[in-house]
Coordinates of C-alpha atoms and ligand atoms in Angstrom, one line a residue:
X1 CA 27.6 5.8 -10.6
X2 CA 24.3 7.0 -9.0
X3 CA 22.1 5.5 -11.8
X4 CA 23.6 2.6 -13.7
X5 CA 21.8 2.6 -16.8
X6 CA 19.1 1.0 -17.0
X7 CA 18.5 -0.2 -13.6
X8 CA 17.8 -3.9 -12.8
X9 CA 15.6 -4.1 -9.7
X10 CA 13.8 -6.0 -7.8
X11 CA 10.8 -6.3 -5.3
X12 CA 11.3 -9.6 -3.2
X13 CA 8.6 -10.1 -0.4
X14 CA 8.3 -13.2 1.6
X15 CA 5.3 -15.0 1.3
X16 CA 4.6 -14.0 5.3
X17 CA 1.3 -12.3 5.3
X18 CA -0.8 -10.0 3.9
X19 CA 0.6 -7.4 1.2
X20 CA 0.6 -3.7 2.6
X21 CA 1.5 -0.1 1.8
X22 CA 5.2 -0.8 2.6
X23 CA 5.7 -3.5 0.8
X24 CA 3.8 -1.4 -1.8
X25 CA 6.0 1.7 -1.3
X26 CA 9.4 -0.2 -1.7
X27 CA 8.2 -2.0 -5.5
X28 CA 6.4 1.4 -6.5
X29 CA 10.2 2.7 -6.1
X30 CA 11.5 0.0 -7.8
X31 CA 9.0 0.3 -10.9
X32 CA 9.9 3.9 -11.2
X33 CA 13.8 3.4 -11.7
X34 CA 13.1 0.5 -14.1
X35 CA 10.7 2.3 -15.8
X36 CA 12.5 5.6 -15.6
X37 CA 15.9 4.1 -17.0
X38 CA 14.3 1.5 -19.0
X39 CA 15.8 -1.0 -17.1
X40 CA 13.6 -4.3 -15.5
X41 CA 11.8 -4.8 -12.5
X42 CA 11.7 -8.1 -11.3
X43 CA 9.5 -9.7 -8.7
X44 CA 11.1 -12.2 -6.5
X45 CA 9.4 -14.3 -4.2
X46 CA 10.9 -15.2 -1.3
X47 CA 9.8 -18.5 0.3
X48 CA 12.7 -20.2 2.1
X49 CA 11.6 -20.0 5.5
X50 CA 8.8 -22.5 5.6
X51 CA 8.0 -21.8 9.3
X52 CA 6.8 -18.6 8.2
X53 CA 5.2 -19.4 4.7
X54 CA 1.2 -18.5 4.4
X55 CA -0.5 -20.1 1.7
X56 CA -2.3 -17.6 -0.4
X57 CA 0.1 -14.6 0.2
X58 CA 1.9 -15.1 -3.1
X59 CA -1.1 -14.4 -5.0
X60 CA -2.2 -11.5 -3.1
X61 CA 1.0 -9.6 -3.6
X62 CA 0.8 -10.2 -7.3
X63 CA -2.7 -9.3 -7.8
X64 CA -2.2 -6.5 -5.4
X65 CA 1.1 -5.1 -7.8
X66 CA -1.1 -5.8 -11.0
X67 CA -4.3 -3.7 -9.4
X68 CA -1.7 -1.3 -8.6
X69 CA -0.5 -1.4 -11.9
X70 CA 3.1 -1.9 -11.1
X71 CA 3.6 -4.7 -14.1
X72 CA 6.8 -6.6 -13.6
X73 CA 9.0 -7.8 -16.4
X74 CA 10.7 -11.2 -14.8
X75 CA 8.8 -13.2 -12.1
X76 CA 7.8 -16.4 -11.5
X77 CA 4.7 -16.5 -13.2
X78 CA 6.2 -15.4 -16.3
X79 CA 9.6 -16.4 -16.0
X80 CA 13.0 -14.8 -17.5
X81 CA 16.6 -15.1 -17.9
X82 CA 17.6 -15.0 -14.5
X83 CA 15.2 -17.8 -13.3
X84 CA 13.3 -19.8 -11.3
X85 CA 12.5 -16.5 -9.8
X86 CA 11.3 -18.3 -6.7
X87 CA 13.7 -19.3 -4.0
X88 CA 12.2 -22.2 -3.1
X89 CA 13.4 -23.4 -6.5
X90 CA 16.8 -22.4 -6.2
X91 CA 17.7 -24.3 -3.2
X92 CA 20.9 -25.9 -4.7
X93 CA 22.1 -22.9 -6.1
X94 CA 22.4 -21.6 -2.2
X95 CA 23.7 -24.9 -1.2
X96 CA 26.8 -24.6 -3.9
X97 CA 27.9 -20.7 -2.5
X98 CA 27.7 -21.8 0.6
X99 CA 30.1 -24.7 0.0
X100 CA 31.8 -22.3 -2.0
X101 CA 31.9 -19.5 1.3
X102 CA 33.3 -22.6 2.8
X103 CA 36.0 -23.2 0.3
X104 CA 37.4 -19.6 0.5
X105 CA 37.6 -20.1 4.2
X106 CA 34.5 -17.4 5.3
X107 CA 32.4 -20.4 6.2
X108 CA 32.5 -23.7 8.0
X109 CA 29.9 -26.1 8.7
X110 CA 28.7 -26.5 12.5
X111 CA 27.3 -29.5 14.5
X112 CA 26.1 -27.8 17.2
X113 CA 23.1 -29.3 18.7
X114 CA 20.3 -26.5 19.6
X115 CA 20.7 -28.0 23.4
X116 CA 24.3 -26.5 23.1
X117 CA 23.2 -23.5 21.5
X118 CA 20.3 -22.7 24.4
X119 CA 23.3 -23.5 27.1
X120 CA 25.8 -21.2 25.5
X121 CA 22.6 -18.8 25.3
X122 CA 21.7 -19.3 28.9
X123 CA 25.5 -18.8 30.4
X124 CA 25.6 -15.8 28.0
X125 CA 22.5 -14.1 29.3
X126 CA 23.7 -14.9 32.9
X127 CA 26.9 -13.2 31.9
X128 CA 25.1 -10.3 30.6
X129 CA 26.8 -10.7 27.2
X130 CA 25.2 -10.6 24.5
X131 CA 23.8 -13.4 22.6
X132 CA 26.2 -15.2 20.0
X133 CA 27.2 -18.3 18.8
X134 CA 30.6 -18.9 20.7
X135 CA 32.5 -20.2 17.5
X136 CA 33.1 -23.9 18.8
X137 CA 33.1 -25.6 15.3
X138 CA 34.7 -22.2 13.8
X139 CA 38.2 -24.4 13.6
X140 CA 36.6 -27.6 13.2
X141 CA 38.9 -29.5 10.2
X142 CA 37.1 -29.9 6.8
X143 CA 38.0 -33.4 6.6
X144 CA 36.7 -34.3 10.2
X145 CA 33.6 -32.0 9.4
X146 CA 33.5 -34.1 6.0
X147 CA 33.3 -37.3 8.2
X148 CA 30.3 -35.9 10.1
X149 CA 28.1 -35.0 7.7
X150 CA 29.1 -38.6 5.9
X151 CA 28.3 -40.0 9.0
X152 CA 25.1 -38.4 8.2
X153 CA 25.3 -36.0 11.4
X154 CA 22.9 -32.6 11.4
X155 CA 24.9 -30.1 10.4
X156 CA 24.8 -25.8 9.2
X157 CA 27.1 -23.7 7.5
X158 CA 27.5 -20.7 9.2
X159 CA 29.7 -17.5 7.8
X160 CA 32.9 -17.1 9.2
X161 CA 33.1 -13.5 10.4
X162 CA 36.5 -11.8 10.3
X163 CA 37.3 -11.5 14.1
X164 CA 39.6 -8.3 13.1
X165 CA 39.0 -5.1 11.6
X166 CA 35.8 -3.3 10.6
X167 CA 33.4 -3.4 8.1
X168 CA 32.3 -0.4 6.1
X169 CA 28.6 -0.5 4.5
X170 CA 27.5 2.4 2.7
X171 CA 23.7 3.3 2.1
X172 CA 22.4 5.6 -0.4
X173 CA 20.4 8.1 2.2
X174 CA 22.3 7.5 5.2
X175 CA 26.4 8.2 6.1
X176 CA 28.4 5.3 5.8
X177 CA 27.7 2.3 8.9
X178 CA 31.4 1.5 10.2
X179 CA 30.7 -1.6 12.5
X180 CA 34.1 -3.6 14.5
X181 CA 33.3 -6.9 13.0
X182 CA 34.4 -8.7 16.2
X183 CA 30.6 -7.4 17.0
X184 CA 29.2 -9.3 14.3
X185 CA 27.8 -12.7 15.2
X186 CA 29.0 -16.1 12.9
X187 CA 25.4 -15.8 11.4
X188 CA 23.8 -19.4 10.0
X189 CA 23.8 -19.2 6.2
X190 CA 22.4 -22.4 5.3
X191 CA 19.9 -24.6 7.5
X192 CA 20.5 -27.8 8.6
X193 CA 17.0 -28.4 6.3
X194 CA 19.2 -27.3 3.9
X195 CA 17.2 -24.5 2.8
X196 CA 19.1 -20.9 3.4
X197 CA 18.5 -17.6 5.5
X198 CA 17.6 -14.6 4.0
X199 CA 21.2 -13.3 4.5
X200 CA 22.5 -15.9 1.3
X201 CA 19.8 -16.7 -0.9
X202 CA 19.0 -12.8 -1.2
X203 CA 22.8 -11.4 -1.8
X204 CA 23.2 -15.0 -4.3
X205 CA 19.9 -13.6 -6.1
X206 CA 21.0 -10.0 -6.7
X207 CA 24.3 -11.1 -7.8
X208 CA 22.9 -13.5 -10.1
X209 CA 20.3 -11.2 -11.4
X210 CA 22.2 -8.7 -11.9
X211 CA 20.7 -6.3 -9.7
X212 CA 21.9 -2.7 -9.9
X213 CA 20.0 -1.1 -6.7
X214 CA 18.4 -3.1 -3.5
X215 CA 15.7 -1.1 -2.1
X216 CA 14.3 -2.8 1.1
X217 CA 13.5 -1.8 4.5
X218 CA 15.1 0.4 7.1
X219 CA 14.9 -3.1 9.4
X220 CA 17.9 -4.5 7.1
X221 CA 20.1 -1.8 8.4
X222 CA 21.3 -3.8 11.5
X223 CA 22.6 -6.7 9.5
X224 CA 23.6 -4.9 6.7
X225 CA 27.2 -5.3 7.2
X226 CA 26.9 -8.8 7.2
X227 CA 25.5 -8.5 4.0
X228 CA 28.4 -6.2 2.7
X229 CA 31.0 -9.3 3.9
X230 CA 29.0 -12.1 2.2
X231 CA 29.9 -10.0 -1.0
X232 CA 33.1 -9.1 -0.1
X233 CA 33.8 -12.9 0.5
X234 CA 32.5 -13.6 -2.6
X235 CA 34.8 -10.7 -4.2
X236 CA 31.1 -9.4 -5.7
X237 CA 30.4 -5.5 -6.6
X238 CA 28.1 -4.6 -4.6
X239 CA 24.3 -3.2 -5.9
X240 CA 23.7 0.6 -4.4
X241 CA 21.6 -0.2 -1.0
X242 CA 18.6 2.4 -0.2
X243 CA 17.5 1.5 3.2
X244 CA 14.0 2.8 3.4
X245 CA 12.2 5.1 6.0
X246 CA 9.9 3.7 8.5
X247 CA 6.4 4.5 8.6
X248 CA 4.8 6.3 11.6
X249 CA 1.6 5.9 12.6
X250 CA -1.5 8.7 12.1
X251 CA -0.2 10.3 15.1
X252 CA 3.1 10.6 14.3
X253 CA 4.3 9.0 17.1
X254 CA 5.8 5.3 17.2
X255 CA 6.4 2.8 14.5
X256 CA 3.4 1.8 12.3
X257 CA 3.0 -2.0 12.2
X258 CA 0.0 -4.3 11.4
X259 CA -1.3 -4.3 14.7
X260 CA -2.2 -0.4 14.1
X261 CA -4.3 -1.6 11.4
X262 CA -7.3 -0.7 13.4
X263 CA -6.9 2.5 13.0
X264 CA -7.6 2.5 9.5
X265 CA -6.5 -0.8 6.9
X266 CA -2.6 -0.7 5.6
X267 CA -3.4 -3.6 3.5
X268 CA -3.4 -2.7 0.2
X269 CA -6.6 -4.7 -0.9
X270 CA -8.4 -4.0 1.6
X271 CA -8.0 0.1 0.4
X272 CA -9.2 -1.2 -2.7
X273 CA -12.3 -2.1 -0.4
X274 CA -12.7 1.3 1.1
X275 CA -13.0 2.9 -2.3
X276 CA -9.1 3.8 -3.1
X277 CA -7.8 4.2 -6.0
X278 CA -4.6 2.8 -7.5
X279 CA -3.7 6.4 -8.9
X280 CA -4.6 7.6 -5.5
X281 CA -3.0 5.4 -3.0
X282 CA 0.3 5.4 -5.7
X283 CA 0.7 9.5 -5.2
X284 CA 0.2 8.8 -1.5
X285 CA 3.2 6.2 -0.9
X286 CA 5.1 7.8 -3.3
X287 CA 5.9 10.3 -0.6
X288 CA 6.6 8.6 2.2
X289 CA 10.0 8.7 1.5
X290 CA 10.6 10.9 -1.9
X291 CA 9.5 14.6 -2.6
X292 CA 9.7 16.5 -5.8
X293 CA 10.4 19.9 -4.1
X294 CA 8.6 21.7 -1.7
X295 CA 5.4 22.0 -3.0
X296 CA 4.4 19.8 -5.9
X297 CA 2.2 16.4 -3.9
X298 CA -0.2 15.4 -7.5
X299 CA 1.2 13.2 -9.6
X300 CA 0.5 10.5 -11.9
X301 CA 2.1 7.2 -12.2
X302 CA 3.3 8.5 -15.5
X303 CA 4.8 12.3 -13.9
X304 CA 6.4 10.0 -11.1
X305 CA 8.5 7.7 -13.7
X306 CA 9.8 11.3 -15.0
X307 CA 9.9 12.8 -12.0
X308 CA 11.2 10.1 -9.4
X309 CA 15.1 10.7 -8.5
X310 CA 17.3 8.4 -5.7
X311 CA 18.9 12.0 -5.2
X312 CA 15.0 13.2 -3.7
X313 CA 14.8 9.8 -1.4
X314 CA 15.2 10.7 1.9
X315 CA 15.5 8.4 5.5
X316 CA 13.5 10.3 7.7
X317 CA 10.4 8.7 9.1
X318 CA 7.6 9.0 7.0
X319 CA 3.6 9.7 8.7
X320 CA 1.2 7.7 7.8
X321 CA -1.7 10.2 7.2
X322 CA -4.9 9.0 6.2
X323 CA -6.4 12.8 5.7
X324 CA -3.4 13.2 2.7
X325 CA -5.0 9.3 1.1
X326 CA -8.6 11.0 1.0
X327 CA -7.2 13.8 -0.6
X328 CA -4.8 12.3 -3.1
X329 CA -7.5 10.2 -3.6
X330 CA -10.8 12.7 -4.2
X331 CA -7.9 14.6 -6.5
X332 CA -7.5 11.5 -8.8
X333 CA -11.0 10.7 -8.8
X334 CA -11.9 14.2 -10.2
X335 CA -9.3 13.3 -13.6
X336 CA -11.3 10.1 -14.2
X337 CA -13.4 9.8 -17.3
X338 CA -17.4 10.2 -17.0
X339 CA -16.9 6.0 -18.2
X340 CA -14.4 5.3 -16.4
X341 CA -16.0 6.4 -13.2
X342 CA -19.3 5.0 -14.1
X343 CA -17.1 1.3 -14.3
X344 CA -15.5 1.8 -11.0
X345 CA -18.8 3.0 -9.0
X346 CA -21.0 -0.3 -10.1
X347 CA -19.7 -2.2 -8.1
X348 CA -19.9 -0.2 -5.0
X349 CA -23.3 0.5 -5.1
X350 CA -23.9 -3.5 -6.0
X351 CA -22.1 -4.6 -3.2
X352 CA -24.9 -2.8 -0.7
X353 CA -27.2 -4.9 -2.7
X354 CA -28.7 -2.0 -4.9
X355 CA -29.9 -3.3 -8.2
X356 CA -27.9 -0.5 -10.6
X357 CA -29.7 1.4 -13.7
X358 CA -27.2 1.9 -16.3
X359 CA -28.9 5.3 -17.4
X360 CA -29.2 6.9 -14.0
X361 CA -25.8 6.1 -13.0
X362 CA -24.4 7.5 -16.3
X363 CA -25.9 10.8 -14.8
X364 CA -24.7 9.9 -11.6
X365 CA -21.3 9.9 -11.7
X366 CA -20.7 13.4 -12.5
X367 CA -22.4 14.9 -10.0
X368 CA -20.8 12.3 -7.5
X369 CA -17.5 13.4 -9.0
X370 CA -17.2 16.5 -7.2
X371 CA -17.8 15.4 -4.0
X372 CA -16.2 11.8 -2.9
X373 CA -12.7 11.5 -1.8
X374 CA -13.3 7.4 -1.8
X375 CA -15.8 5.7 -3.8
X376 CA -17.6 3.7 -1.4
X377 CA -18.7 7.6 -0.2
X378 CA -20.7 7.8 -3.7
X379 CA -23.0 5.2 -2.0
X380 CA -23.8 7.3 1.1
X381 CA -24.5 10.4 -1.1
X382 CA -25.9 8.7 -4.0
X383 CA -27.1 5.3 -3.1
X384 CA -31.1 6.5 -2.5
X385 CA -31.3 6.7 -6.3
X386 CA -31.4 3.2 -7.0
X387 CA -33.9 2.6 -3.6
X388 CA -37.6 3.2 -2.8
X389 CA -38.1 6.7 -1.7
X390 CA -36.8 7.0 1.6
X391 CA -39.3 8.2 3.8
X392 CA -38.3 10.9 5.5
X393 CA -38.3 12.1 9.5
X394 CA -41.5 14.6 9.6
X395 CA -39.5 17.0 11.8
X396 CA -36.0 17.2 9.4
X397 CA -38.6 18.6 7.3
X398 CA -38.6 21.8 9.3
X399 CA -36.4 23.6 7.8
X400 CA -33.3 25.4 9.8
X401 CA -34.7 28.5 12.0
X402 CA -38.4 28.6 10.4
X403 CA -41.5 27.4 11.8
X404 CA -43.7 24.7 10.7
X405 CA -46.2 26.4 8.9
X406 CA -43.0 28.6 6.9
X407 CA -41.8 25.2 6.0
X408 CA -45.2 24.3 4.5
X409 CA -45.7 27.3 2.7
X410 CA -42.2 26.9 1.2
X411 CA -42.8 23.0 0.2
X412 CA -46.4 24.0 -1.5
X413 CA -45.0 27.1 -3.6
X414 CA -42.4 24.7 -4.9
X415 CA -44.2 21.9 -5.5
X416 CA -46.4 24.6 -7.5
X417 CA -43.2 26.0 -9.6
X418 CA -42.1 22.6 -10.4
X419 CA -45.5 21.7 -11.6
X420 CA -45.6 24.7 -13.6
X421 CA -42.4 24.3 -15.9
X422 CA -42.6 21.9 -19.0
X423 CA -39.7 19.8 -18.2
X424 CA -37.4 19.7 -15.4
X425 CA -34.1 21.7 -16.7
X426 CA -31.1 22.7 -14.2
X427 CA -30.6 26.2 -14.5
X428 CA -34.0 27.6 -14.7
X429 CA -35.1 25.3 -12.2
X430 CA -32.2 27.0 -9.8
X431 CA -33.3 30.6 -10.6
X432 CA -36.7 29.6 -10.2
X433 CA -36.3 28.4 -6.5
X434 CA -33.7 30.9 -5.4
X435 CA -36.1 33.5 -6.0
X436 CA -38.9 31.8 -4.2
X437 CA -36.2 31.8 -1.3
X438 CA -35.6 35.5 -1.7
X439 CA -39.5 36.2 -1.7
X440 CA -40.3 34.0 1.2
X441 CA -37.1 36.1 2.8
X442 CA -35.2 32.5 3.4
X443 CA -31.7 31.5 2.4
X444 CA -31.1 29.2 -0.7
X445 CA -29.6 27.0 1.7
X446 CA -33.2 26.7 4.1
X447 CA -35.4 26.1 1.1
X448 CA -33.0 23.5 -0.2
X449 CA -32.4 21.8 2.9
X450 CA -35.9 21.0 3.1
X451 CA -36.3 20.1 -0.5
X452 CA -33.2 18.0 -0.3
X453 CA -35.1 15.8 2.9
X454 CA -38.2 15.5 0.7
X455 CA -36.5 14.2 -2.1
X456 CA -33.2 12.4 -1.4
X457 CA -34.7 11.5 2.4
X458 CA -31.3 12.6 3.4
X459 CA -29.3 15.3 4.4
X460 CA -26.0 14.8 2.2
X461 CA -26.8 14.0 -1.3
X462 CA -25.8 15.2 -4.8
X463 CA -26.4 18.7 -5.8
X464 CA -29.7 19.2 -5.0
X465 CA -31.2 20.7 -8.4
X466 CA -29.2 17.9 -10.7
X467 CA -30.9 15.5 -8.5
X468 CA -34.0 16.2 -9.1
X469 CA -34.0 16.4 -12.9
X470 CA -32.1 13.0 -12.9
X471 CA -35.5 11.5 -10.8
X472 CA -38.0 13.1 -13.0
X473 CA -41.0 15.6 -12.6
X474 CA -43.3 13.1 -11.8
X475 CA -41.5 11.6 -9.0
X476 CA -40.1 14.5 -7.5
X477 CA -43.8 15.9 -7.2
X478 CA -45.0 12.6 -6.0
X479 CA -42.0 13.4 -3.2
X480 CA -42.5 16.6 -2.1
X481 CA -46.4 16.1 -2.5
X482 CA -45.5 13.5 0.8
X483 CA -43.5 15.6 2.2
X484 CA -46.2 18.4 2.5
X485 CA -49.1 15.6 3.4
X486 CA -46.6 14.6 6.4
X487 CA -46.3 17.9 7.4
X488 CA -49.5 19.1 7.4
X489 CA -50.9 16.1 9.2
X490 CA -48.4 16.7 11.6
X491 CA -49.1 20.6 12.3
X492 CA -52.7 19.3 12.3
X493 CA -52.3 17.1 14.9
X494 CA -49.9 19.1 17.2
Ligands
LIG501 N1 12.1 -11.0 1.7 C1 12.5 -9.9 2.4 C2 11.3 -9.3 3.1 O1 10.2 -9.6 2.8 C3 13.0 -8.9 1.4 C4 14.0 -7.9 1.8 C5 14.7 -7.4 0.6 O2 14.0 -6.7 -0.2 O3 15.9 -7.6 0.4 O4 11.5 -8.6 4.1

């Protein structure tokens, strides 16, 4: 009974805040079992708690989902069977079960003021006990409670916990949770706004969408029993429930939550921002929580809908490690199409304001290709071919251990060799200025180092050679021509 087929799942954030790789983690799992057993993933929003409710974070979970491409099949901007897929439109549907808890005597409607609640809190904490509601209206009579609430009096509905026995909730990854249910509090169900708690409207929604496995986060696990009674109350089967690991912060230690997001963004657009890729940020979530075996970390989003198993989930605490993103990352980038990478780098280099030649960053973007883990790094290596020449610091053109008049010597005989050839052409270019190195007794890497400054007017940059035949001859003598000028104006004057 592991995998139902196909599975009916669903991702259901509240509209709280910003989307991040949690979030992200729990519907990437819930794509891949829909996907996997052709089953549908559904994309619940839920909104019930108005206190709480931040305009805007709706549509940043769904565009974040669709950049991600983790396309869902019923929602509530395209609607399906099981609809409104919001909970803010379902409102009566949670009123009627909660009448209906009330009806099969597992839940009664309370009066309590919150002055008597904060009292009974007060005389609790003073008690050192813990902190419950104390089950006055528990035997309240339905007709007397009927009078109240005609007498238009305030009113909840709270679930009425058994006060006997134990309750038995069993989790995919974890051994089964046996709590004494005289520890479980008489939770509120239903608000006296008449809008529900998370603990109703979400066990009504899976039952009524026929939802086959809940994945959600590890911080359900301590009312998770609660949940299990609401369906036993209700004489419902219950879904499979996969509680999912925590994350940990970079350092391992401690739980990862938005305030660490300082360290580096968790928010899933913003990654988009710092040059992530949806392929690359999908391979890194994926596992925080699942392997494959020991050994196999790449994978597409199409190798994980094969390859993703609940058997392979597992509940320890997964790290947070920026260092595996970059590489996930620089690995996906490397499988992208010459086009496809050209289309994703534009914008990059537009946002720094650099006004983009088509041609030049069609030769670009292979020899960027190689080198960036995040795109927004194609910029820093690649950015000066869409600028004026960078003028370069007269002293980085010195090269590494060699004096100034060595470094001249070596800029003049290549200016000369790359005046001499026809066109500029990679490979005979390389030769060319390799064995100038070996003649002038340097390393490749001394001679290009300066090269690379006159040029690119940086250190880092792409491959020195390809860079020079994507500028042009003329330029690239017009470059090292200043660089020799500076030089030699500056061993004249010293
Ligand atoms: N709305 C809940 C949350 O955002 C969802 C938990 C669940 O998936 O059941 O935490």
């Amino acid at each position: 009974m592991l995998d139902p087929q196909p599975a009916r799942v669903r991702f259901a954030p509240s509209p709280t805040g910003r989307f991040h790789i949690g979030g992200a983690r729990t519907a990437l799992y819930d794509f891949l079992l829909a996907r996997q057993t052709g089953g549908q993933f559904i994309l619940r929003i839920e909104d019930t708690d108005r206190k709480r409710f931040v305009p805007g974070a709706e549509d940043e979970v769904m565009e974040s989902l669709h950049w991600l491409g983790l396309d869902w099949d019923e929602g509530p901007d395209i609607g399906g069977p099981y609809g409104p897929y919001r909970q803010s439109e379902r409102t009566e549907i949670y009123r009627q079960y909660a009448e209906e808890l009330v009806a099969r005597d597992h839940g009664y409607y309370c009066f309590c003021t919150p002055e008597r609640l904060s009292q009974v809190r007060q005389r609790q904490q003073k008690l050192k006990q813990p902190p419950r509601y104390d089950g006055l209206c528990r035997s309240l009579d339905l007709d007397e409670a009927q009078d109240r609430i005609d007498g238009g009096e305030p009113y909840v509905i709270r679930f009425k916990t058994p006060r006997e026995g134990s309750t038995t909730a069993v989790d995919l990854l974890r051994d089964p949770i046996i709590v004494e249910n005289s520890t479980i509090d008489d939770y509120i169900l239903l608000k006296s706004d008449g809008l529900p708690v998370y603990h109703l409207a979400a066990m009504v929604d899976d039952y009524l969408m026929k939802i086959t496995h809940v994945f959600r986060g590890s911080e359900w696990l301590p009312t998770f029993p609660l949940h299990v009674l609401i369906y036993e109350a209700l004489d419902w089967e219950q879904p499979i429930w996969v509680h999912l690991s925590i994350f940990l912060n970079p350092s391992g230690k401690g739980k990862m939550s938005k305030r660490d997001a300082g360290v580096k963004e968790i928010y899933v657009l913003d990654l988009k921002q710092m040059g992530y890729l949806p392929e690359g940020l999908l391979n890194w979530i994926a596992l925080m929580g699942w392997s494959y075996d020991d050994h196999t970390e790449f994978f597409t989003l199409e190798e994980l809908i094969e390859k993703f198993s609940l058997q392979k989930l597992h509940p320890s605490p997964a790290a947070v490690d920026y260092k595996k993103l970059d590489h996930f990352n620089g690995n996906h980038i490397r499988l992208l199409s010459t086009s496809e990478l050209v289309d994703l780098l534009r914008p990059y280099f537009k946002r720094e304001g650099l006004v983009v030649d088509e041609e030049i960053l069609q030769q670009i973007a292979p020899l960027v290709q190689e080198r960036i883990r995040t795109l927004d790094e194609a910029v820093e290596i690649a950015g000066f071919f869409f600028k004026e020449a960078a003028e370069p610091e007269t002293s980085e053109l010195i090269g590494k251990k060699m004096t100034i008049d060595e470094s001249i010597e070596a800029i003049r005989r290549s200016y000369e060799i790359i005046e001499g050839v026809l066109t500029l052409e990679v490979e005979t270019l390389e030769k060319m200025l390799r064995a100038l190195a070996e003649d002038m007794n340097l390393t490749a890497g001394q001679l290009f180092g300066i090269l690379r400054i006159a040029v690119t007017g940086q250190r880092i940059s792409t491959p020195l050679i390809e860079t020079m035949v994507v500028i042009g001859k003329d330029e690239v003598l017009n470059r090292i021509a200043r660089a020799l000028d500076m030089l030699e104006s500056y061993a004249g004057a010293a």
